[in-house]
mmCIF file of C-alpha atoms in Angstrom:
data_model
loop_
_atom_site.group_PDB
_atom_site.id
_atom_site.type_symbol
_atom_site.label_atom_id
_atom_site.label_comp_id
_atom_site.label_asym_id
_atom_site.label_seq_id
_atom_site.Cartn_x
_atom_site.Cartn_y
_atom_site.Cartn_z
ATOM 1 C CA MET A 1 -10.319 2.926 -20.153
ATOM 2 C CA THR A 2 -8.366 -0.484 -19.454
ATOM 3 C CA ALA A 3 -4.531 -0.057 -20.774
ATOM 4 C CA LEU A 4 -1.834 -2.168 -20.744
ATOM 5 C CA VAL A 5 1.165 -0.671 -18.024
ATOM 6 C CA ALA A 6 4.421 -3.142 -18.784
ATOM 7 C CA VAL A 7 4.469 -6.850 -19.605
ATOM 8 C CA SER A 8 6.724 -8.939 -19.245
ATOM 9 C CA SER A 9 7.995 -12.791 -19.886
ATOM 10 C CA HIS A 10 9.970 -16.370 -19.687
ATOM 11 C CA LEU A 11 10.758 -18.141 -22.089
ATOM 12 C CA PRO A 12 12.934 -21.429 -21.124
ATOM 13 C CA GLU A 13 15.012 -23.180 -23.308
ATOM 14 C CA THR A 14 13.536 -25.218 -25.812
ATOM 15 C CA VAL A 15 13.722 -28.142 -27.193
ATOM 16 C CA ALA A 16 13.861 -29.308 -31.025
ATOM 17 C CA VAL A 17 10.321 -31.070 -31.551
ATOM 18 C CA ALA A 18 12.852 -33.992 -33.578
ATOM 19 C CA ASP A 19 13.697 -34.480 -30.120
ATOM 20 C CA LEU A 20 10.219 -35.066 -28.279
ATOM 21 C CA GLN A 21 9.578 -37.572 -30.649
ATOM 22 C CA GLU A 22 9.094 -40.726 -28.521
ATOM 23 C CA SER A 23 8.335 -39.063 -25.355
ATOM 24 C CA LEU A 24 4.907 -37.316 -27.065
ATOM 25 C CA GLY A 25 4.344 -40.565 -29.536
ATOM 26 C CA LEU A 26 5.040 -38.675 -32.704
ATOM 27 C CA ASP A 27 5.997 -41.034 -35.774
ATOM 28 C CA GLU A 28 8.052 -39.173 -38.703
ATOM 29 C CA GLN A 29 4.754 -37.905 -40.853
ATOM 30 C CA GLN A 30 3.721 -36.129 -37.996
ATOM 31 C CA VAL A 31 7.070 -34.950 -37.552
ATOM 32 C CA ARG A 32 7.521 -33.523 -40.376
ATOM 33 C CA ARG A 33 3.688 -31.970 -40.067
ATOM 34 C CA PHE A 34 4.173 -30.065 -36.696
ATOM 35 C CA THR A 35 8.390 -28.630 -38.442
ATOM 36 C CA ARG A 36 7.519 -28.079 -42.092
ATOM 37 C CA LEU A 37 4.053 -27.918 -42.682
ATOM 38 C CA TYR A 38 3.257 -26.077 -38.785
ATOM 39 C CA GLY A 39 6.177 -23.475 -38.798
ATOM 40 C CA LEU A 40 7.181 -25.314 -35.023
ATOM 41 C CA ASP A 41 10.538 -25.729 -34.488
ATOM 42 C CA ARG A 42 11.404 -25.734 -31.049
ATOM 43 C CA ILE A 43 9.516 -25.618 -28.173
ATOM 44 C CA CYS A 44 10.041 -24.173 -24.489
ATOM 45 C CA LYS A 45 10.228 -27.259 -21.938
ATOM 46 C CA SER A 46 11.647 -26.597 -17.626
ATOM 47 C CA ASP A 47 12.706 -28.274 -14.772
ATOM 48 C CA LEU A 48 10.676 -25.442 -13.128
ATOM 49 C CA SER A 49 7.557 -25.622 -11.098
ATOM 50 C CA GLU A 50 4.645 -23.666 -12.609
ATOM 51 C CA ALA A 51 5.244 -20.678 -9.510
ATOM 52 C CA GLN A 52 9.151 -21.113 -10.078
ATOM 53 C CA LEU A 53 8.533 -20.461 -14.301
ATOM 54 C CA LEU A 54 5.296 -17.506 -12.546
ATOM 55 C CA ILE A 55 7.926 -15.549 -10.205
ATOM 56 C CA ALA A 56 10.573 -15.675 -13.789
ATOM 57 C CA ALA A 57 8.079 -13.243 -15.769
ATOM 58 C CA ALA A 58 6.832 -11.592 -13.267
ATOM 59 C CA GLU A 59 10.843 -10.426 -11.192
ATOM 60 C CA LYS A 60 11.483 -9.385 -15.503
ATOM 61 C CA LEU A 61 8.689 -6.317 -14.939
ATOM 62 C CA ASP A 62 9.868 -3.222 -14.408
ATOM 63 C CA GLY A 63 6.865 -1.779 -13.818
ATOM 64 C CA LEU A 64 6.080 -3.797 -10.660
ATOM 65 C CA ARG A 65 9.309 -2.842 -8.223
ATOM 66 C CA GLY A 66 8.263 -0.348 -6.043
ATOM 67 C CA GLN A 67 4.647 -0.296 -7.316
ATOM 68 C CA GLU A 68 3.893 -3.734 -5.152
ATOM 69 C CA ASP A 69 0.849 -2.134 -2.785
ATOM 70 C CA ARG A 70 -0.792 -0.762 -5.778
ATOM 71 C CA VAL A 71 -1.383 -4.246 -7.068
ATOM 72 C CA ARG A 72 -4.827 -4.766 -6.043
ATOM 73 C CA TYR A 73 -5.572 -8.275 -8.321
ATOM 74 C CA LEU A 74 -3.862 -11.192 -8.828
ATOM 75 C CA ILE A 75 -4.303 -13.081 -11.220
ATOM 76 C CA ARG A 76 -3.899 -16.523 -13.085
ATOM 77 C CA ALA A 77 -4.940 -17.189 -16.336
ATOM 78 C CA LYS A 78 -4.947 -20.722 -16.956
ATOM 79 C CA GLY A 79 -5.470 -22.292 -20.727
ATOM 80 C CA MET A 80 -6.257 -25.486 -18.413
ATOM 81 C CA ARG A 81 -8.242 -25.865 -15.251
ATOM 82 C CA THR A 82 -5.734 -27.736 -13.128
ATOM 83 C CA THR A 83 -2.106 -26.493 -13.703
ATOM 84 C CA ALA A 84 -0.576 -28.417 -10.682
ATOM 85 C CA PRO A 85 -2.203 -31.652 -8.303
ATOM 86 C CA TYR A 86 -3.704 -30.478 -5.378
ATOM 87 C CA PRO A 87 -3.114 -28.292 -2.974
ATOM 88 C CA ILE A 88 -0.196 -27.240 -4.754
ATOM 89 C CA SER A 89 -1.793 -23.696 -5.071
ATOM 90 C CA PRO A 90 1.162 -21.837 -7.676
ATOM 91 C CA VAL A 91 -0.312 -18.424 -7.939
ATOM 92 C CA HIS A 92 -0.495 -18.056 -3.351
ATOM 93 C CA GLU A 93 3.111 -19.311 -3.981
ATOM 94 C CA VAL A 94 3.691 -16.227 -6.686
ATOM 95 C CA ARG A 95 1.931 -14.031 -4.551
ATOM 96 C CA GLU A 96 3.873 -14.316 -1.402
ATOM 97 C CA ALA A 97 7.583 -14.669 -3.499
ATOM 98 C CA LEU A 98 6.268 -11.217 -4.729
ATOM 99 C CA ASN A 99 4.898 -9.190 -1.101
ATOM 100 C CA LEU A 100 1.825 -8.781 -3.043
ATOM 101 C CA ARG A 101 -0.191 -8.682 0.516
ATOM 102 C CA HIS A 102 -2.845 -6.199 -0.750
ATOM 103 C CA ALA A 103 -3.754 -7.961 -3.883
ATOM 104 C CA THR A 104 -7.051 -10.245 -4.184
ATOM 105 C CA THR A 105 -5.929 -13.466 -5.814
ATOM 106 C CA LEU A 106 -8.222 -15.469 -8.071
ATOM 107 C CA SER A 107 -7.950 -17.684 -11.151
ATOM 108 C CA VAL A 108 -9.884 -17.489 -14.458
ATOM 109 C CA ALA A 109 -10.507 -20.248 -17.146
ATOM 110 C CA ASP A 110 -11.959 -22.825 -19.124
ATOM 111 C CA HIS A 111 -11.614 -20.535 -22.112
ATOM 112 C CA GLY A 112 -8.708 -22.373 -23.346
ATOM 113 C CA CYS A 113 -5.984 -20.688 -25.075
ATOM 114 C CA ALA A 114 -8.181 -17.463 -24.877
ATOM 115 C CA THR A 115 -8.205 -17.028 -21.166
ATOM 116 C CA GLY A 116 -5.760 -14.369 -20.751
ATOM 117 C CA LEU A 117 -7.772 -11.654 -22.849
ATOM 118 C CA LEU A 118 -10.823 -13.135 -20.914
ATOM 119 C CA ALA A 119 -8.816 -12.082 -17.908
ATOM 120 C CA MET A 120 -7.719 -8.870 -19.936
ATOM 121 C CA ASP A 121 -11.320 -7.907 -19.481
ATOM 122 C CA VAL A 122 -11.490 -9.828 -16.189
ATOM 123 C CA ALA A 123 -9.172 -6.763 -15.302
ATOM 124 C CA GLY A 124 -10.466 -4.420 -16.189
ATOM 125 C CA THR A 125 -13.679 -4.127 -14.794
ATOM 126 C CA LEU A 126 -12.759 -5.017 -11.585
ATOM 127 C CA LEU A 127 -10.246 -1.605 -11.543
ATOM 128 C CA ALA A 128 -13.124 0.261 -13.615
ATOM 129 C CA ALA A 129 -15.342 -0.988 -10.138
ATOM 130 C CA ASP A 130 -12.110 -0.466 -7.761
ATOM 131 C CA GLY A 131 -12.053 3.644 -7.125
ATOM 132 C CA ASP A 132 -8.452 3.455 -6.931
ATOM 133 C CA PRO A 133 -6.930 5.289 -9.276
ATOM 134 C CA ASP A 134 -4.086 4.218 -9.032
ATOM 135 C CA ALA A 135 -4.892 0.498 -8.138
ATOM 136 C CA LEU A 136 -3.302 -2.424 -10.309
ATOM 137 C CA ALA A 137 -4.266 -5.551 -11.576
ATOM 138 C CA LEU A 138 -0.880 -8.766 -12.375
ATOM 139 C CA ILE A 139 -2.226 -10.835 -14.617
ATOM 140 C CA LEU A 140 -0.028 -14.193 -14.712
ATOM 141 C CA ALA A 141 -0.459 -16.353 -17.861
ATOM 142 C CA GLY A 142 0.888 -19.554 -19.548
ATOM 143 C CA ASP A 143 1.114 -23.492 -17.981
ATOM 144 C CA LYS A 144 3.247 -25.748 -16.997
ATOM 145 C CA THR A 145 2.674 -29.362 -18.973
ATOM 146 C CA PHE A 146 2.793 -31.546 -16.463
ATOM 147 C CA THR A 147 0.404 -34.038 -17.580
ATOM 148 C CA PRO A 148 0.501 -36.079 -20.775
ATOM 149 C CA PHE A 149 -2.747 -34.603 -21.638
ATOM 150 C CA THR A 150 -1.309 -30.420 -21.727
ATOM 151 C CA GLN A 151 1.603 -31.901 -23.676
ATOM 152 C CA TRP A 152 0.308 -31.656 -27.785
ATOM 153 C CA VAL A 153 -2.674 -30.798 -29.069
ATOM 154 C CA ARG A 154 -3.274 -33.512 -31.896
ATOM 155 C CA ASP A 155 -2.579 -33.015 -35.475
ATOM 156 C CA THR A 156 -3.172 -29.111 -33.870
ATOM 157 C CA SER A 157 0.555 -28.153 -31.780
ATOM 158 C CA ILE A 158 3.001 -28.451 -29.480
ATOM 159 C CA MET A 159 2.675 -26.751 -25.991
ATOM 160 C CA GLY A 160 5.718 -24.765 -24.678
ATOM 161 C CA GLU A 161 6.027 -23.582 -20.864
ATOM 162 C CA GLY A 162 6.765 -19.705 -21.858
ATOM 163 C CA MET A 163 5.536 -17.431 -19.266
ATOM 164 C CA ALA A 164 4.402 -13.509 -19.367
ATOM 165 C CA ALA A 165 3.250 -11.335 -16.716
ATOM 166 C CA ILE A 166 0.919 -8.565 -17.296
ATOM 167 C CA LEU A 167 0.468 -5.492 -15.748
ATOM 168 C CA VAL A 168 -2.682 -3.605 -16.261
ATOM 169 C CA ALA A 169 -4.636 -0.220 -15.054
ATOM 170 C CA ALA A 170 -7.627 0.858 -15.394
ATOM 171 C CA ASP A 171 -5.992 3.989 -17.535
ATOM 172 C CA GLY A 172 -2.540 4.572 -19.075
ATOM 173 C CA ASP A 173 -0.785 6.345 -21.606
ATOM 174 C CA ARG A 174 -0.901 4.281 -24.210
ATOM 175 C CA ASP A 175 -2.389 0.687 -24.762
ATOM 176 C CA HIS A 176 -5.407 1.427 -24.305
ATOM 177 C CA VAL A 177 -8.103 -1.799 -24.924
ATOM 178 C CA ARG A 178 -10.677 -0.105 -27.303
ATOM 179 C CA GLY A 179 -12.296 -3.963 -28.312
ATOM 180 C CA TYR A 180 -13.604 -7.381 -26.717
ATOM 181 C CA ALA A 181 -15.405 -10.335 -27.982
ATOM 182 C CA SER A 182 -15.117 -13.603 -26.704
ATOM 183 C CA ARG A 183 -17.115 -16.444 -27.422
ATOM 184 C CA ILE A 184 -17.751 -19.984 -26.509
ATOM 185 C CA HIS A 185 -19.061 -22.898 -28.743
ATOM 186 C CA GLY A 186 -19.329 -25.275 -27.147
ATOM 187 C CA ARG A 187 -20.597 -28.599 -26.130
ATOM 188 C CA ASP A 188 -23.343 -29.442 -22.756
ATOM 189 C CA ASP A 189 -21.803 -31.695 -22.240
ATOM 190 C CA GLY A 190 -18.518 -29.612 -21.194
ATOM 191 C CA VAL A 191 -16.564 -32.425 -22.792
ATOM 192 C CA ILE A 192 -13.296 -30.438 -24.450
ATOM 193 C CA ASP A 193 -10.923 -33.331 -25.520
ATOM 194 C CA LEU A 194 -9.890 -33.548 -29.669
ATOM 195 C CA THR A 195 -11.828 -37.087 -29.692
ATOM 196 C CA PRO A 196 -12.444 -37.866 -34.057
ATOM 197 C CA GLU A 197 -15.982 -36.392 -33.467
ATOM 198 C CA ILE A 198 -15.198 -32.709 -31.739
ATOM 199 C CA ALA A 199 -12.415 -32.143 -34.221
ATOM 200 C CA LYS A 200 -14.250 -32.377 -37.403
ATOM 201 C CA ASP A 201 -16.531 -29.963 -35.414
ATOM 202 C CA ALA A 202 -14.218 -27.347 -34.814
ATOM 203 C CA ARG A 203 -12.243 -27.419 -38.346
ATOM 204 C CA ARG A 204 -15.728 -26.894 -39.099
ATOM 205 C CA ILE A 205 -16.186 -24.099 -37.376
ATOM 206 C CA TYR A 206 -13.746 -22.337 -36.611
ATOM 207 C CA GLN A 207 -12.682 -19.710 -39.341
ATOM 208 C CA ASP A 208 -16.047 -18.676 -39.279
ATOM 209 C CA ALA A 209 -16.323 -18.813 -35.351
ATOM 210 C CA LEU A 210 -12.301 -16.071 -35.482
ATOM 211 C CA ALA A 211 -14.227 -13.968 -38.323
ATOM 212 C CA GLU A 212 -16.490 -12.895 -35.933
ATOM 213 C CA VAL A 213 -15.051 -12.428 -33.117
ATOM 214 C CA VAL A 214 -12.767 -10.077 -34.364
ATOM 215 C CA GLY A 215 -15.941 -8.434 -36.184
ATOM 216 C CA ALA A 216 -17.244 -7.625 -32.744
ATOM 217 C CA ALA A 217 -14.039 -6.378 -31.251
ATOM 218 C CA THR A 218 -13.320 -4.268 -34.023
ATOM 219 C CA GLY A 219 -17.055 -2.982 -34.199
ATOM 220 C CA GLU A 220 -16.701 -2.220 -30.700
ATOM 221 C CA ALA A 221 -13.391 -0.418 -31.173
ATOM 222 C CA GLY A 222 -15.201 1.356 -33.934
ATOM 223 C CA ILE A 223 -12.759 0.342 -37.034
ATOM 224 C CA GLY A 224 -12.849 -2.429 -39.353
ATOM 225 C CA VAL A 225 -10.624 -5.525 -39.701
ATOM 226 C CA ALA A 226 -8.468 -3.696 -42.579
ATOM 227 C CA ASP A 227 -7.866 -1.391 -40.076
ATOM 228 C CA ILE A 228 -6.178 -3.121 -37.985
ATOM 229 C CA ASP A 229 -1.524 -2.330 -37.824
ATOM 230 C CA LEU A 230 -0.967 -5.317 -36.694
ATOM 231 C CA VAL A 231 -2.072 -9.148 -34.767
ATOM 232 C CA LEU A 232 -1.028 -11.152 -31.935
ATOM 233 C CA PRO A 233 -2.656 -14.378 -32.349
ATOM 234 C CA HIS A 234 -1.709 -17.277 -30.178
ATOM 235 C CA ASN A 235 1.363 -19.100 -31.455
ATOM 236 C CA VAL A 236 -1.176 -22.577 -32.886
ATOM 237 C CA ASN A 237 0.512 -23.277 -36.101
ATOM 238 C CA ARG A 238 2.102 -21.375 -39.737
ATOM 239 C CA VAL A 239 -1.194 -22.878 -40.979
ATOM 240 C CA SER A 240 -4.343 -21.660 -39.305
ATOM 241 C CA TRP A 241 -2.967 -18.767 -39.583
ATOM 242 C CA THR A 242 -2.191 -18.189 -43.320
ATOM 243 C CA VAL A 243 -6.405 -19.455 -43.919
ATOM 244 C CA ALA A 244 -7.370 -16.941 -41.392
ATOM 245 C CA ALA A 245 -5.579 -14.228 -43.151
ATOM 246 C CA LYS A 246 -7.214 -14.945 -46.449
ATOM 247 C CA ASN A 247 -10.610 -15.328 -44.407
ATOM 248 C CA LEU A 248 -10.006 -11.590 -42.666
ATOM 249 C CA GLY A 249 -9.071 -9.850 -45.560
ATOM 250 C CA LEU A 250 -5.303 -9.090 -44.195
ATOM 251 C CA PRO A 251 -2.234 -9.550 -45.527
ATOM 252 C CA ASN A 252 0.043 -13.178 -44.376
ATOM 253 C CA ASP A 253 2.723 -9.916 -42.971
ATOM 254 C CA ARG A 254 0.533 -8.289 -40.518
ATOM 255 C CA PHE A 255 0.644 -11.128 -38.470
ATOM 256 C CA PHE A 256 3.539 -11.513 -35.894
ATOM 257 C CA LEU A 257 4.199 -15.354 -36.295
ATOM 258 C CA ASP A 258 7.753 -14.848 -35.561
ATOM 259 C CA ASN A 259 7.521 -16.765 -32.548
ATOM 260 C CA LEU A 260 6.373 -19.712 -32.988
ATOM 261 C CA GLY A 261 8.894 -21.902 -34.875
ATOM 262 C CA ALA A 262 10.696 -20.703 -31.857
ATOM 263 C CA THR A 263 8.189 -21.460 -28.675
ATOM 264 C CA GLY A 264 6.134 -23.277 -29.556
ATOM 265 C CA HIS A 265 2.502 -22.577 -28.464
ATOM 266 C CA CYS A 266 2.598 -20.967 -24.485
ATOM 267 C CA PHE A 267 -0.807 -21.184 -24.144
ATOM 268 C CA CYS A 268 -2.600 -17.950 -22.787
ATOM 269 C CA ALA A 269 0.574 -16.275 -22.882
ATOM 270 C CA ASP A 270 1.671 -16.600 -26.580
ATOM 271 C CA PRO A 271 -0.929 -12.726 -27.437
ATOM 272 C CA PHE A 272 1.787 -11.146 -24.575
ATOM 273 C CA ILE A 273 4.614 -12.715 -25.643
ATOM 274 C CA ASN A 274 4.147 -11.635 -29.221
ATOM 275 C CA TYR A 275 2.954 -7.691 -27.631
ATOM 276 C CA GLN A 276 6.204 -7.902 -25.401
ATOM 277 C CA THR A 277 8.769 -8.720 -28.610
ATOM 278 C CA VAL A 278 7.079 -7.057 -31.038
ATOM 279 C CA THR A 279 7.361 -3.334 -29.010
ATOM 280 C CA GLU A 280 10.786 -4.684 -28.582
ATOM 281 C CA LEU A 281 11.347 -4.622 -32.036
ATOM 282 C CA GLY A 282 10.182 -1.479 -32.637
ATOM 283 C CA LEU A 283 7.066 -2.616 -34.792
ATOM 284 C CA LEU A 284 4.227 -0.324 -33.080
ATOM 285 C CA LYS A 285 4.136 3.116 -33.640
ATOM 286 C CA PRO A 286 2.295 5.037 -31.684
ATOM 287 C CA GLY A 287 -1.495 5.230 -32.872
ATOM 288 C CA ASP A 288 -1.585 1.753 -34.621
ATOM 289 C CA LYS A 289 -4.883 -0.394 -33.926
ATOM 290 C CA TYR A 290 -3.293 -4.147 -33.102
ATOM 291 C CA LEU A 291 -5.015 -7.475 -32.283
ATOM 292 C CA MET A 292 -4.582 -9.583 -30.380
ATOM 293 C CA THR A 293 -6.696 -13.693 -30.677
ATOM 294 C CA ALA A 294 -6.853 -16.731 -29.393
ATOM 295 C CA ALA A 295 -8.914 -19.642 -30.009
ATOM 296 C CA GLY A 296 -8.590 -22.261 -26.893
ATOM 297 C CA LEU A 297 -10.137 -26.596 -26.187
ATOM 298 C CA GLY A 298 -13.611 -26.114 -25.661
ATOM 299 C CA GLN A 299 -14.322 -24.061 -29.091
ATOM 300 C CA THR A 300 -13.924 -20.552 -27.318
ATOM 301 C CA PHE A 301 -12.758 -17.658 -29.603
ATOM 302 C CA ALA A 302 -11.775 -14.456 -28.311
ATOM 303 C CA ALA A 303 -10.363 -11.163 -30.163
ATOM 304 C CA MET A 304 -9.760 -8.191 -28.630
ATOM 305 C CA VAL A 305 -8.500 -4.449 -29.695
ATOM 306 C CA LEU A 306 -5.920 -2.100 -28.636
ATOM 307 C CA GLU A 307 -4.521 1.502 -29.442
ATOM 308 C CA HIS A 308 -0.690 1.937 -29.142
#
């Protein structure tokens, strides 16, 4: 049964949303919406390269030290299809820097900010088929906002450059994956840009699509939505999760949103950054069922139930 062994993150210095107004081309109304309504305050930004940011996250992973030869798979979870200009390959730079000489290296994408959960499922599948009970997978999640397109999602969120490193085993003592569901409500032409038409459609289906994957994941885990002790969402904005809480019939305080104002929306790294924070705060007890959930550009929705 797929298990989280360890999670670490690297959160760069932050910039106030108001200080990004000129570079993002925001007007005063948009700044007020992002800060007062959506709960975004400061955004992680860094001069480091994508590879340097990922290495910084992985080097904080205590469970990796001395276990490098056990890492059979290095999986790059990308919120965006392209995260560095050709021919640069950040994930191979990371592989060399961490001395992961036995690791098969691959990337997963096209699930937007839900790609981190896809990477968890891929890691579990690969490890289950590997045959070596000591084998590990290392997932690297998060993106560098190196183009204007990646820096913010109009009227939705502002993107941060926090990164997460996730060490996964085929089995373990805690944090087992109990259920996973993912659905893509994409377009035949593959367009993910939030044009007015696409944005309208995304708003129309968002809450029902999210509730459907949450229900599917909890059903696979053999529990009801009401049995979820804590929700670790992606940090898109406060409004979307306030509505989701009502739609799912969960109290607002079961959604961990403390990092939203402190980091910005760090692509598919958010649920894992939130996991690290809640474990450090002691908010998860043995046996607690918690939900990681996210939605991504291209109308992708995912949910994963784990048991601490």
